[in-house]
Amino acid sequence: MPLDLTAAALIPIDMQKGFDDPKWPPRWNTASDDRGRALIAAWRAAGRPIFHVRHDSVEDGSTLRPEHPGNALREGFTPVGDEPLITKSVNAAFIGTDLDLRLRRAGISTIVLFGISTDMCVSTTTRVGSNLGYRVILVEDACDCFDLPNPQGGVIPARTVHDIHVATLRYEFATVATTAEVLAALG
């Protein structure tokens, strides 16, 4: 069954250069940037609304602090024209921002999300968006995340972290789709 993109906005989350800094653990999805750029290009070509989200960290030493070069959005992820840039300092794009107000004023009832990191800001934004009453579509293959240490001193591979979070989000908070499925639904 094709995705329903009626009254939908695309929301790229935290596609920032700072995540390439070697201080971050390894990521798994080398195709996430290309897929994200394909979504943005198709969304623009269809004349659909895009709301960009950037994390402006308040943590000392973070590569995502506003004064750090890593705060900048990656190539192909910067707003064009009147596309808004929502800045946040916590994990959810709705907390401490006017994203909900902007979406409601624009008549948006469905949000299509992707970005970095699946298990942090993407997951939290998905959950809050769902709780606020939006239909949420998570473009899982345009997301990326990091290897994480486990309490026993080992490492949980990034792909495993991603898969578990996607399964949880699919179970209660979002429709999960691939980039190809979203592009097909756009026509």
CSV table of C-alpha atoms in Angstrom, one decimal:
chain,number,residue,atom,x,y,z
A,1,MET,CA,0.0,0.0,0.0
A,2,PRO,CA,1.5,3.4,-1.0
A,3,LEU,CA,2.3,5.9,1.7
A,4,ASP,CA,-0.1,8.8,2.2
A,5,LEU,CA,1.8,12.0,2.1
A,6,THR,CA,-1.2,14.3,2.3
A,7,ALA,CA,-0.4,17.4,4.3
A,8,ALA,CA,3.1,16.1,4.9
A,9,ALA,CA,6.4,18.0,5.7
A,10,LEU,CA,9.9,16.6,5.4
A,11,ILE,CA,12.1,17.1,8.5
A,12,PRO,CA,15.8,16.4,8.1
A,13,ILE,CA,17.2,16.2,11.7
A,14,ASP,CA,20.8,17.2,12.7
A,15,MET,CA,22.5,16.5,9.4
A,16,GLN,CA,25.6,18.3,10.7
A,17,LYS,CA,29.3,18.2,9.9
A,18,GLY,CA,30.3,17.7,13.5
A,19,PHE,CA,29.3,14.1,13.4
A,20,ASP,CA,32.2,13.4,11.2
A,21,ASP,CA,34.7,14.4,13.9
A,22,PRO,CA,36.8,11.4,15.0
A,23,LYS,CA,35.7,12.0,18.6
A,24,TRP,CA,32.4,10.4,17.6
A,25,PRO,CA,32.1,6.5,17.5
A,26,PRO,CA,31.8,4.8,14.1
A,27,ARG,CA,28.5,5.0,12.2
A,28,TRP,CA,27.0,2.3,10.0
A,29,ASN,CA,25.0,3.9,7.2
A,30,THR,CA,27.3,5.3,4.5
A,31,ALA,CA,24.4,5.9,2.2
A,32,SER,CA,22.4,8.1,4.6
A,33,ASP,CA,23.7,11.4,3.1
A,34,ASP,CA,22.9,10.4,-0.5
A,35,ARG,CA,19.4,9.1,0.5
A,36,GLY,CA,18.7,12.3,2.5
A,37,ARG,CA,19.8,14.5,-0.3
A,38,ALA,CA,17.5,12.5,-2.7
A,39,LEU,CA,14.6,13.0,-0.4
A,40,ILE,CA,15.2,16.8,-0.2
A,41,ALA,CA,15.6,17.1,-3.9
A,42,ALA,CA,12.4,15.2,-4.7
A,43,TRP,CA,10.5,17.1,-1.9
A,44,ARG,CA,11.7,20.4,-3.4
A,45,ALA,CA,10.8,19.3,-7.0
A,46,ALA,CA,7.3,18.5,-5.7
A,47,GLY,CA,7.0,21.9,-4.1
A,48,ARG,CA,6.4,20.3,-0.6
A,49,PRO,CA,7.4,22.0,2.7
A,50,ILE,CA,10.7,21.2,4.4
A,51,PHE,CA,11.6,22.1,8.0
A,52,HIS,CA,15.3,21.7,8.7
A,53,VAL,CA,16.5,20.9,12.2
A,54,ARG,CA,19.9,21.7,13.6
A,55,HIS,CA,21.3,20.8,17.0
A,56,ASP,CA,23.0,23.8,18.7
A,57,SER,CA,24.7,22.0,21.6
A,58,VAL,CA,25.2,23.7,25.0
A,59,GLU,CA,27.7,21.0,26.1
A,60,ASP,CA,31.3,22.2,26.6
A,61,GLY,CA,33.6,20.7,23.9
A,62,SER,CA,30.7,19.4,21.7
A,63,THR,CA,31.4,19.4,17.9
A,64,LEU,CA,27.8,20.7,17.6
A,65,ARG,CA,28.2,23.9,19.5
A,66,PRO,CA,27.2,27.0,17.5
A,67,GLU,CA,30.7,28.4,17.5
A,68,HIS,CA,32.2,25.1,16.3
A,69,PRO,CA,32.6,24.5,12.5
A,70,GLY,CA,30.9,21.1,13.1
A,71,ASN,CA,27.6,22.9,13.9
A,72,ALA,CA,27.2,23.6,10.2
A,73,LEU,CA,24.8,21.5,8.1
A,74,ARG,CA,26.4,19.0,5.7
A,75,GLU,CA,26.5,19.7,2.0
A,76,GLY,CA,23.1,19.5,0.5
A,77,PHE,CA,21.2,19.9,3.8
A,78,THR,CA,21.0,23.6,4.1
A,79,PRO,CA,17.7,25.4,3.7
A,80,VAL,CA,16.9,27.0,0.4
A,81,GLY,CA,14.5,29.9,-0.1
A,82,ASP,CA,12.0,30.2,2.7
A,83,GLU,CA,12.6,26.7,4.1
A,84,PRO,CA,12.9,27.3,7.9
A,85,LEU,CA,15.8,26.2,10.1
A,86,ILE,CA,14.7,25.1,13.5
A,87,THR,CA,17.5,25.1,16.1
A,88,LYS,CA,17.3,23.0,19.3
A,89,SER,CA,19.5,22.3,22.2
A,90,VAL,CA,17.8,19.0,23.4
A,91,ASN,CA,17.0,15.7,21.7
A,92,ALA,CA,13.5,16.6,20.5
A,93,ALA,CA,12.9,19.1,17.7
A,94,PHE,CA,9.6,20.1,19.4
A,95,ILE,CA,11.1,21.0,22.8
A,96,GLY,CA,12.0,24.7,23.3
A,97,THR,CA,11.3,25.5,19.6
A,98,ASP,CA,8.4,26.7,17.5
A,99,LEU,CA,8.3,23.7,15.3
A,100,ASP,CA,4.8,22.5,16.4
A,101,LEU,CA,3.4,26.0,15.9
A,102,ARG,CA,5.0,26.3,12.4
A,103,LEU,CA,3.7,22.9,11.4
A,104,ARG,CA,0.2,23.6,12.6
A,105,ARG,CA,0.1,27.0,10.9
A,106,ALA,CA,1.1,25.3,7.7
A,107,GLY,CA,-1.6,22.7,8.0
A,108,ILE,CA,0.8,19.9,8.4
A,109,SER,CA,-0.6,16.6,9.9
A,110,THR,CA,2.1,14.2,8.7
A,111,ILE,CA,5.8,14.5,9.4
A,112,VAL,CA,8.4,12.6,7.4
A,113,LEU,CA,11.7,12.3,9.4
A,114,PHE,CA,15.2,11.2,8.9
A,115,GLY,CA,18.7,12.1,10.2
A,116,ILE,CA,21.3,11.6,12.8
A,117,SER,CA,21.1,9.8,15.2
A,118,THR,CA,18.4,7.2,14.9
A,119,ASP,CA,18.5,6.4,18.6
A,120,MET,CA,18.7,9.9,20.0
A,121,CYS,CA,17.3,13.0,18.2
A,122,VAL,CA,15.4,11.2,15.5
A,123,SER,CA,13.8,8.7,17.9
A,124,THR,CA,12.9,11.4,20.4
A,125,THR,CA,11.4,13.7,17.8
A,126,THR,CA,9.5,10.7,16.4
A,127,ARG,CA,8.0,9.9,19.8
A,128,VAL,CA,7.1,13.5,20.7
A,129,GLY,CA,5.7,14.2,17.3
A,130,SER,CA,3.5,11.1,17.6
A,131,ASN,CA,2.4,12.2,21.1
A,132,LEU,CA,1.5,15.6,19.7
A,133,GLY,CA,-0.9,13.9,17.3
A,134,TYR,CA,1.2,13.9,14.0
A,135,ARG,CA,1.2,11.0,11.7
A,136,VAL,CA,4.9,10.1,11.6
A,137,ILE,CA,6.8,8.5,8.8
A,138,LEU,CA,10.3,7.5,9.6
A,139,VAL,CA,12.6,7.0,6.6
A,140,GLU,CA,14.8,4.4,8.3
A,141,ASP,CA,17.4,3.9,5.6
A,142,ALA,CA,18.2,7.7,5.5
A,143,CYS,CA,19.0,7.6,9.2
A,144,ASP,CA,22.4,6.9,10.8
A,145,CYS,CA,23.7,6.2,14.3
A,146,PHE,CA,26.8,5.3,16.2
A,147,ASP,CA,28.3,2.3,17.9
A,148,LEU,CA,27.5,2.5,21.6
A,149,PRO,CA,29.4,1.1,24.7
A,150,ASN,CA,27.5,-1.4,26.7
A,151,PRO,CA,27.6,-1.6,30.5
A,152,GLN,CA,29.9,-4.6,30.4
A,153,GLY,CA,32.7,-2.8,28.5
A,154,GLY,CA,31.8,-4.1,25.1
A,155,VAL,CA,30.3,-2.3,22.1
A,156,ILE,CA,26.8,-2.5,20.6
A,157,PRO,CA,27.2,-2.1,16.8
A,158,ALA,CA,25.5,0.9,15.3
A,159,ARG,CA,23.4,-1.2,13.0
A,160,THR,CA,22.0,-3.1,15.9
A,161,VAL,CA,21.3,0.1,17.8
A,162,HIS,CA,19.5,1.4,14.7
A,163,ASP,CA,17.5,-1.8,14.1
A,164,ILE,CA,16.2,-2.0,17.7
A,165,HIS,CA,15.1,1.7,17.7
A,166,VAL,CA,13.4,1.4,14.4
A,167,ALA,CA,11.5,-1.7,15.6
A,168,THR,CA,10.4,0.1,18.7
A,169,LEU,CA,9.3,3.2,16.8
A,170,ARG,CA,7.4,1.0,14.2
A,171,TYR,CA,5.6,-0.8,17.0
A,172,GLU,CA,3.9,2.3,18.5
A,173,PHE,CA,5.1,5.7,17.1
A,174,ALA,CA,5.6,5.7,13.4
A,175,THR,CA,5.1,4.1,10.0
A,176,VAL,CA,8.6,3.0,8.9
A,177,ALA,CA,9.5,3.4,5.2
A,178,THR,CA,12.5,3.4,2.9
A,179,THR,CA,13.7,6.2,0.8
A,180,ALA,CA,12.5,4.4,-2.3
A,181,GLU,CA,9.0,4.1,-0.9
A,182,VAL,CA,8.8,7.8,0.0
A,183,LEU,CA,10.1,8.8,-3.4
A,184,ALA,CA,7.5,6.6,-5.1
A,185,ALA,CA,4.7,8.0,-3.0
A,186,LEU,CA,5.8,11.6,-4.1
A,187,GLY,CA,5.3,10.5,-7.7
